[in-house]
Each structure stands twice: as structure tokens, then as C-alpha cells.
Coordinates of C-alpha atoms and ligand atoms in Angstrom, one line a residue:
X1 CA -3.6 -34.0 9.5
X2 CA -2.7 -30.7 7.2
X3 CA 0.9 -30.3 6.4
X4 CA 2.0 -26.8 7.6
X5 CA 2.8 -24.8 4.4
X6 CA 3.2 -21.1 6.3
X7 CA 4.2 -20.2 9.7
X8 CA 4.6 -17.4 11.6
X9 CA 7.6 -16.5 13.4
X10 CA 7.7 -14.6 16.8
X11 CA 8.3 -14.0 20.2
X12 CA 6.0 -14.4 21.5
X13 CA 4.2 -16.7 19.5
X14 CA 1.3 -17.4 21.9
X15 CA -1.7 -15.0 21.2
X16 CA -1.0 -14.2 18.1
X17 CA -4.6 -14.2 15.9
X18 CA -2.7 -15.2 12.9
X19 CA -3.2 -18.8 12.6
X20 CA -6.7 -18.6 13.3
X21 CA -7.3 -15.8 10.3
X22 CA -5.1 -18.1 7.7
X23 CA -6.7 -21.0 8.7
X24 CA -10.2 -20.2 8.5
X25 CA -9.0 -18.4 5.2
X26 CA -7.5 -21.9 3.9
X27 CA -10.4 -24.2 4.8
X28 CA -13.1 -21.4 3.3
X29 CA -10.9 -21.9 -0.4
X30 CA -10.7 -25.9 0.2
X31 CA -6.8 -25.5 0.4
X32 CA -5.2 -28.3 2.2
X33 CA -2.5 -26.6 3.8
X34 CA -2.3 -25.4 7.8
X35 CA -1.0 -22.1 9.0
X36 CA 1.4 -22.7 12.1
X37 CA 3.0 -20.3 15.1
X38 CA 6.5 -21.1 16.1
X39 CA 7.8 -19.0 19.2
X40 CA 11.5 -18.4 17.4
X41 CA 14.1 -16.4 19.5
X42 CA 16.6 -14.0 18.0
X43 CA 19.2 -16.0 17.9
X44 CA 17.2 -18.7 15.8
X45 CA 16.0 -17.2 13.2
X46 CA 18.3 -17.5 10.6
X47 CA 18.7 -21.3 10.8
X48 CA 14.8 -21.6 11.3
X49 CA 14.5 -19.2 7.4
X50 CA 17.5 -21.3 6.7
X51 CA 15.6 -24.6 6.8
X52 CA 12.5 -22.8 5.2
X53 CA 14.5 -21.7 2.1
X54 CA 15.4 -25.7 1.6
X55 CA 11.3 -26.8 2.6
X56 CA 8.7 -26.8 0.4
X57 CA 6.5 -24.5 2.4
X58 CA 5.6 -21.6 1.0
X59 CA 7.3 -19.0 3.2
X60 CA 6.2 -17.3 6.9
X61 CA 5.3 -14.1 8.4
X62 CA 7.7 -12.3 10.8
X63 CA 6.5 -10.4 13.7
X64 CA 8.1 -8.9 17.2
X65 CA 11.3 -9.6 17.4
X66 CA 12.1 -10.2 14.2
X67 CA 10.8 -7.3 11.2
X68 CA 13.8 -5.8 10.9
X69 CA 16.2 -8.4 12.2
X70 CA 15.1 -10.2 8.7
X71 CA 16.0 -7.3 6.1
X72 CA 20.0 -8.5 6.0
X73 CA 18.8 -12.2 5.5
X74 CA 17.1 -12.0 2.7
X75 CA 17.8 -12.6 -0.7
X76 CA 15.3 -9.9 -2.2
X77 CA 13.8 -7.1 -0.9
X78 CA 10.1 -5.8 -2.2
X79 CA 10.3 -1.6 -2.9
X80 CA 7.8 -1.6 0.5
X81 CA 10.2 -4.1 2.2
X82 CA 13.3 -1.5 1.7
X83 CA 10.9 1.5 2.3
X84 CA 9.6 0.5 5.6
X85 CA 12.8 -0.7 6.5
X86 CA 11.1 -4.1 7.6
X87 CA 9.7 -8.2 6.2
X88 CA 7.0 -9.2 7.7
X89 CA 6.2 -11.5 5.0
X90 CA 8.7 -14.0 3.4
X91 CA 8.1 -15.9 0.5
X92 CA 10.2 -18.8 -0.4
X93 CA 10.8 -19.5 -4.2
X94 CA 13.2 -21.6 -5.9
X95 CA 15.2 -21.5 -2.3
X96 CA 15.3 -18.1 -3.1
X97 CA 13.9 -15.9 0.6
X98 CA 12.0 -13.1 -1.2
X99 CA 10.9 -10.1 1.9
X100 CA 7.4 -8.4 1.2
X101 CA 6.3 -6.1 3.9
X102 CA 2.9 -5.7 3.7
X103 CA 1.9 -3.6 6.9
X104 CA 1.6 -0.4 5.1
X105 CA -0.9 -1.9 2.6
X106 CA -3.3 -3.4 5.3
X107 CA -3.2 -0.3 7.3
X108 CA -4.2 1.7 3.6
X109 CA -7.0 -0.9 3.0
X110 CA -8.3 -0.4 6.7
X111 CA -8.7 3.2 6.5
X112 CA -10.1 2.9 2.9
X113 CA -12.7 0.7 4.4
X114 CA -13.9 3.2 6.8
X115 CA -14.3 5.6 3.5
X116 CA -11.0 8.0 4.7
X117 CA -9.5 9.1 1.5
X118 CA -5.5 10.4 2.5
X119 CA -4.6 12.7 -0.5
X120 CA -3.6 15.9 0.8
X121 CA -4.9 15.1 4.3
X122 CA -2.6 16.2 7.4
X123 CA -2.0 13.4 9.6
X124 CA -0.4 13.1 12.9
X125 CA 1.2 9.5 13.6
X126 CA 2.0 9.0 17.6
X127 CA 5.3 6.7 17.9
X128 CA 8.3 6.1 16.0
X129 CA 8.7 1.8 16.4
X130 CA 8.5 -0.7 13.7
X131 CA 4.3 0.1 13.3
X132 CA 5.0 3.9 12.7
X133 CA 7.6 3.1 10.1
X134 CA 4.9 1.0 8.2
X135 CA 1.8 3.5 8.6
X136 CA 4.0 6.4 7.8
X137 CA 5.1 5.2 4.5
X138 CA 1.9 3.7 3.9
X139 CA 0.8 7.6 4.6
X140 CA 3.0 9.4 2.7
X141 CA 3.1 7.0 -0.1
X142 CA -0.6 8.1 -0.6
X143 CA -0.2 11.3 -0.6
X144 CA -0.7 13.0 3.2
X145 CA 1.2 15.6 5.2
X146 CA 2.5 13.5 7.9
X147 CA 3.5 14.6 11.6
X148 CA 5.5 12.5 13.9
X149 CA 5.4 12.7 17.4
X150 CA 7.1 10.5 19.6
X151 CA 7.7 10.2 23.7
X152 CA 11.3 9.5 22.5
X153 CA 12.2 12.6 20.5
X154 CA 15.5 11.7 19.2
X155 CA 13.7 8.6 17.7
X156 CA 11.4 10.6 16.0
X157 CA 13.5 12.6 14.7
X158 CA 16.0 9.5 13.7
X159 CA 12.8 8.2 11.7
X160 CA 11.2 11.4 10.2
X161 CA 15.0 11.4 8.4
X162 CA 15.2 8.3 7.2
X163 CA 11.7 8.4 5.6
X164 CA 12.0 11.6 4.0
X165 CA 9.0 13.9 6.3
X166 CA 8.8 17.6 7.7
X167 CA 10.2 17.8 11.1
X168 CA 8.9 15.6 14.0
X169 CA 6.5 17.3 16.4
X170 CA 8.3 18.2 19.9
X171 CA 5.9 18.0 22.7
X172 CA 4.5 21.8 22.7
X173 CA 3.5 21.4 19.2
X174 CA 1.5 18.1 19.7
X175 CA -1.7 20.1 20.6
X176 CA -1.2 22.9 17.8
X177 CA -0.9 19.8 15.5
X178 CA -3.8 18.2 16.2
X179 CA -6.0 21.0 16.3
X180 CA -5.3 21.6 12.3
X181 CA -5.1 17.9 11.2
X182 CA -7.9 15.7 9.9
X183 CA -6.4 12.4 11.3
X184 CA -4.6 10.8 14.1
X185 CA -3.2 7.5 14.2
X186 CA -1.7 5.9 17.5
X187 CA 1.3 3.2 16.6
X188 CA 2.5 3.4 20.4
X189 CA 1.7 0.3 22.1
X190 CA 0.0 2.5 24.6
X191 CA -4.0 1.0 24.9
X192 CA -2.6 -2.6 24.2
X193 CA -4.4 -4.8 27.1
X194 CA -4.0 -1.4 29.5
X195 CA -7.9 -0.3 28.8
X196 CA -7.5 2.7 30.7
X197 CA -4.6 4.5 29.0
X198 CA -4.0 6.6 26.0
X199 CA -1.2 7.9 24.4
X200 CA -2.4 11.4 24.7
X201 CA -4.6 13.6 27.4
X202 CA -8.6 13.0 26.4
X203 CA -8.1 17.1 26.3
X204 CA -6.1 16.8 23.1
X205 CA -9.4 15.6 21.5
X206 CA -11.7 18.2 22.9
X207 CA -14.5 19.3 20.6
X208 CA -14.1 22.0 18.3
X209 CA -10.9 20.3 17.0
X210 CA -10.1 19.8 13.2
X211 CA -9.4 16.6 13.7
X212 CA -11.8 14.2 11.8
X213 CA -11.1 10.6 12.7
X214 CA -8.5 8.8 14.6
X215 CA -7.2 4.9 13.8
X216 CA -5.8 2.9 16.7
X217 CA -4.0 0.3 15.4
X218 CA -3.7 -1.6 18.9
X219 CA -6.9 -4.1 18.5
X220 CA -6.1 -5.5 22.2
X221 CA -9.0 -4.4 23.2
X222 CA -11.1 -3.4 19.9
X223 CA -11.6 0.0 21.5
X224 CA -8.7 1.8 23.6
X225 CA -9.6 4.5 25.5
X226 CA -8.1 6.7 22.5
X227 CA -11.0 5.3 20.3
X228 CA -13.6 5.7 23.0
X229 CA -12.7 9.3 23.8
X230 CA -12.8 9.8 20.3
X231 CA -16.2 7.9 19.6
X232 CA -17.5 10.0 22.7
X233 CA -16.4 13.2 20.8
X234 CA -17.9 12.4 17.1
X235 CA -14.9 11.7 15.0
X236 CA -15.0 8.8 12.6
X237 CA -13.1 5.8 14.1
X238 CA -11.1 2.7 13.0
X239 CA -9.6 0.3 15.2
X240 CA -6.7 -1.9 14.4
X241 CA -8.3 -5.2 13.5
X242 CA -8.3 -4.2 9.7
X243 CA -4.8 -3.9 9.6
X244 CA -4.3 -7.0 10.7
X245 CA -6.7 -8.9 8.5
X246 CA -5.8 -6.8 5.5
X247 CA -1.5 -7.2 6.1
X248 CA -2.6 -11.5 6.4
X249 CA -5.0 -11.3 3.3
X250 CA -2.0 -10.2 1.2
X251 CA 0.4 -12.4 2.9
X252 CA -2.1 -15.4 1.6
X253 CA -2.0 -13.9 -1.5
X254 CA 1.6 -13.8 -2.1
X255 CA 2.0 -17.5 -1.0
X256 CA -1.1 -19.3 -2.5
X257 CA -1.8 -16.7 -5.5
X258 CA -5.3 -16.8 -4.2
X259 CA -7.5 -13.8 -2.8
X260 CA -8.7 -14.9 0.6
X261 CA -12.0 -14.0 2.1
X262 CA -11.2 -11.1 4.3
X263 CA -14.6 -11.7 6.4
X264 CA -13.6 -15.3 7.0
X265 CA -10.6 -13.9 8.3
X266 CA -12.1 -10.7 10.2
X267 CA -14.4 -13.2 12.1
X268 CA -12.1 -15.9 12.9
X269 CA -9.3 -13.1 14.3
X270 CA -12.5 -11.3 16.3
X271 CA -13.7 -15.3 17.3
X272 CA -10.4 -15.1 19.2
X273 CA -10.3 -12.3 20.6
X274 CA -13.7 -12.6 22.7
X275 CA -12.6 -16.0 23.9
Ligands
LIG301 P1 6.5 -1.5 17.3 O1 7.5 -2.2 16.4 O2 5.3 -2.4 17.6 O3 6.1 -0.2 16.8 P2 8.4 -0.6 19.2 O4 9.5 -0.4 18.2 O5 8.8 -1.2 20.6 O6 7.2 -1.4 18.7 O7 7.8 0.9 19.5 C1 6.9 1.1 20.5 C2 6.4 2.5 20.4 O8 5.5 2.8 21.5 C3 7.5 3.6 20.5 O9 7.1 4.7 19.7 C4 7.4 3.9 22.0 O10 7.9 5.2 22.3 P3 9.5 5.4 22.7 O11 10.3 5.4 21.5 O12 9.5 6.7 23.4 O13 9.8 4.3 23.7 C5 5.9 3.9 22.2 N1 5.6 3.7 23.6 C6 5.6 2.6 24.4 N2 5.2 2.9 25.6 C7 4.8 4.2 25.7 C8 4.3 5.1 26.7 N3 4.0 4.6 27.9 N4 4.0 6.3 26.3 C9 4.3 6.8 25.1 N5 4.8 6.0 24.1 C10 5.1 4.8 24.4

């Protein structure tokens, strides 16, 4: 039986697709080590990092509940980490709790996958949770015009301040934006396992728009109807399972100090899914 060396910690734990990618990531290298889920309330977390800071495992990754929970319990902070506001990655070291966040990273290395170069690009991201945070930075970072919009428009604004962007986008400008950008991303969890919504009206995506692709980062199911209507009207799409493999591939990285094989991982996450 493998000794659990990372784990994840969430609520819920259930369907995540993380064990499965780190797993089939740990076998392909010939590491002896598992990857294990553990459903962790609020209220336990710090004793549950507590108890991982005195293991020798080599740290976890956080998800809902706990991203930003997590900052004030830490004993280091990575520059991304304090950027984004969130850890979803710990790494334990000489019972030391060092917080990565590497969300912004995997979301970068998704859409530089699917050939989409950011520099000077105008982007519009829809949402202002814990996802836009990460994509934002990871957005601005690299050099685009960013545009929030957000149902909640005090959020948005809240978030386009504390990240240093031009105004949010109120409601009426939404349109105007997206007919003069080159990408869209949706963070909203709009689409996730609700096939027949979208964030915004199919019309915002009408032909003849600037627009030039659009990311989804929900990848419950692979193709929202956001990514369908956009398929359906030519731009370049990416859905959100390349975040995900590419935020776990440098998770592996900073425990083992090995790069993992992001296919292995791709397939064993999409394995998952179709079950
Ligand atoms: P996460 O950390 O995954 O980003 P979150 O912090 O709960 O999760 O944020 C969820 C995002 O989805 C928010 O931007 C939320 O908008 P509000 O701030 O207005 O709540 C957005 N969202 C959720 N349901 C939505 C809906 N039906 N329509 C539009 N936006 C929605």
C-alpha cells in the first residue's frame, strides 16, 4: 500500500479529479508515493496543516473553502501567493508551511497551448471570485488590457482595486467591451454541470465581433454552452481542463522536484470525467 505523501484539502472533497491526475503522474515516474483527498471543513483546517507541518509528507493542495482561508496560516508566502491573494499549493519544509499559488501559471500555460500569445491583447474576464483573482493576475502579469465584469458590481470593483486594473465593466459596457477585445474568459461558475447556461446572452458573441477566442475555465462539462456558442461562431476555444492539469503539474513539481507528464495527467483527469 503507498504511503500518502500529498493531499488535497477541500469541501467538497468528493469529485475532485486531483488524485487521479497526481496519481497516474506518480506511478508514470516510478515514485512510490499516493496522492490522497481529505474532505476538511473550515473549522479544521488549521489543525489538519498543523499536523502536516510536523509529517513528513510533502505538503497539499487547497481548494473550495479553503484558498484564501490559508494566506494568514502560513509561514511564507510565494510573490503569486500574495498577488492573487490565495495558496492553493502548500509545501512543507523543515516544518516550515511555504504557500505557492499556482492557478495563474496553469491558466497561462493553457492558453499558451492553444497558441494565444496575451501581450497587449484586451481581455475581458467574467467574475470576480477566487478563479478571476488568479486568471487576472496571471493576465495582467503577462502583459494584457484586462476588463472585469462581474453580476456583483461592487465585487468587481472591490477586486479591479486590489489588483491594480482600469475600471470594472458595469453592465451597459459588457457588449461595447466585447466587441473590441480579442479574448473572453468566463471564471463565473455559470456552465459548471448546468449544460444549458452561459454567463452571457449567445448575442454577445454574434459574428462580426473582434473577439478572437474565449477560455472557459469550468471543465464540468468540457464544453459549456459558452464554448459551443463560441465554437458554433469560429473563435479559437479553450476549455478549462488545461488549467487544471497545468496548476497540478507544478504542484508535483514543487513537492517531488520532478516534471510530471502533463499527458498522463490530462488523460487520467479526462478518464474521470467520462466515467
Ligand atoms: P471561485 O473561487 O470559484 O471563483 P466564488 O468566489 O464563489 O468562486 O465566485 C463565483 C463567481 O461566479 C462570482 O463571480 C459570482 O458572481 P457574484 O459575485 O455576482 O456572486 C459568479 N456567479 C455565480 N453564479 C452566477 C450567475 N448565476 N450569474 C452570474 N455570475 C455568477
Amino acid at each position: 500500500m503507498l504511503v500518502p505523501k500529498a493531499f488535497l484539502f477541500a469541501h467538497p472533497a468528493k469529485h475532485s479529479l486531483s488524485p487521479a491526475m497526481h496519481n497516474a503522474a506518480l506511478a508514470n515516474l516510478g515514485i512510490e508515493a499516493a496522492y490522497l483527498a481529505k474532505d476538511i471543513s473550515q473549522e479544521e483546517l488549521a489543525a489538519e496543516l498543523e499536523q502536516l507541518r510536523h509529517s513528513d509528507a510533502w505538503g497539499c493542495n487547497l481548494s473550495i473553502p479553503h484558498k484564501e482561508h490559508a494566506l494568514k496560516l502560513m509561514d511564507w508566502l510565494s510573490s503569486e501567493a500574495q498577488a492573487i491573494g490565495a495558496v492553493n499549493t502548500v509545501v512543507v519544509r523543515d516544518q516550515k508551511l511555504l504557500g505557492y499559488n499556482t492557478d495563474a501559471y496553469g491558466f497561462m500555460r493553457s492558453l499558451e497551448e492553444a497558441g494565444i500569445h496575451v501581450q497587449d491583447a484586451k481581455v475581458v474576464v467574467l467574475g470576480a471570485g477566487g478563479a478571476a483573482r488568479a486568471v487576472a493576475c496571471g493576465l495582467k502579469y503577462a502583459g494584457a488590457f484586462v476588463a472585469l465584469w462581474n453580476r456583483n458590481t461592487e465585487r468587481a470593483k472591490v477586486l479591479c482595486a486590489e489588483l491594480g486594473l482600469a475600471t470594472h465593466l458595469t453592465d451597459d459596457l459588457l457588449a461595447a467591451a466585447l466587441s473590441e477585445c480579442d479574448g473572453l474568459v468566463n471564471t463565473t461558475s455559470v456552465g459548471l454541470e448546468q449544460p444549458m447556461q452561459s454567463p452571457i446572452p449567445d448575442t454577445l458573441l454574434s459574428d462580426g465581433l473582434a473577439t478572437r477566442w474565449v477560455c472557459d475555465i469550468v471543465y464540468r462539462p468540457l464544453e459549456t454552452r459558452l464554448l459551443r456558442t463560441a465554437r458554433e461562431k469560429k473563435y479559437k476555444t479553450v476549455d478549462g481542463l488545461g488549467m487544471l492539469v497545468h496548476q497540478g503539474a507544478r504542484a508535483f513539481e514543487l513537492w517531488t522536484g520532478q516534471k510530471p507528464d502533463t499527458e498522463t495527467m490530462r488523460n487520467a483527469a479526462l478518464e474521470q470525467l467520462n466515467q
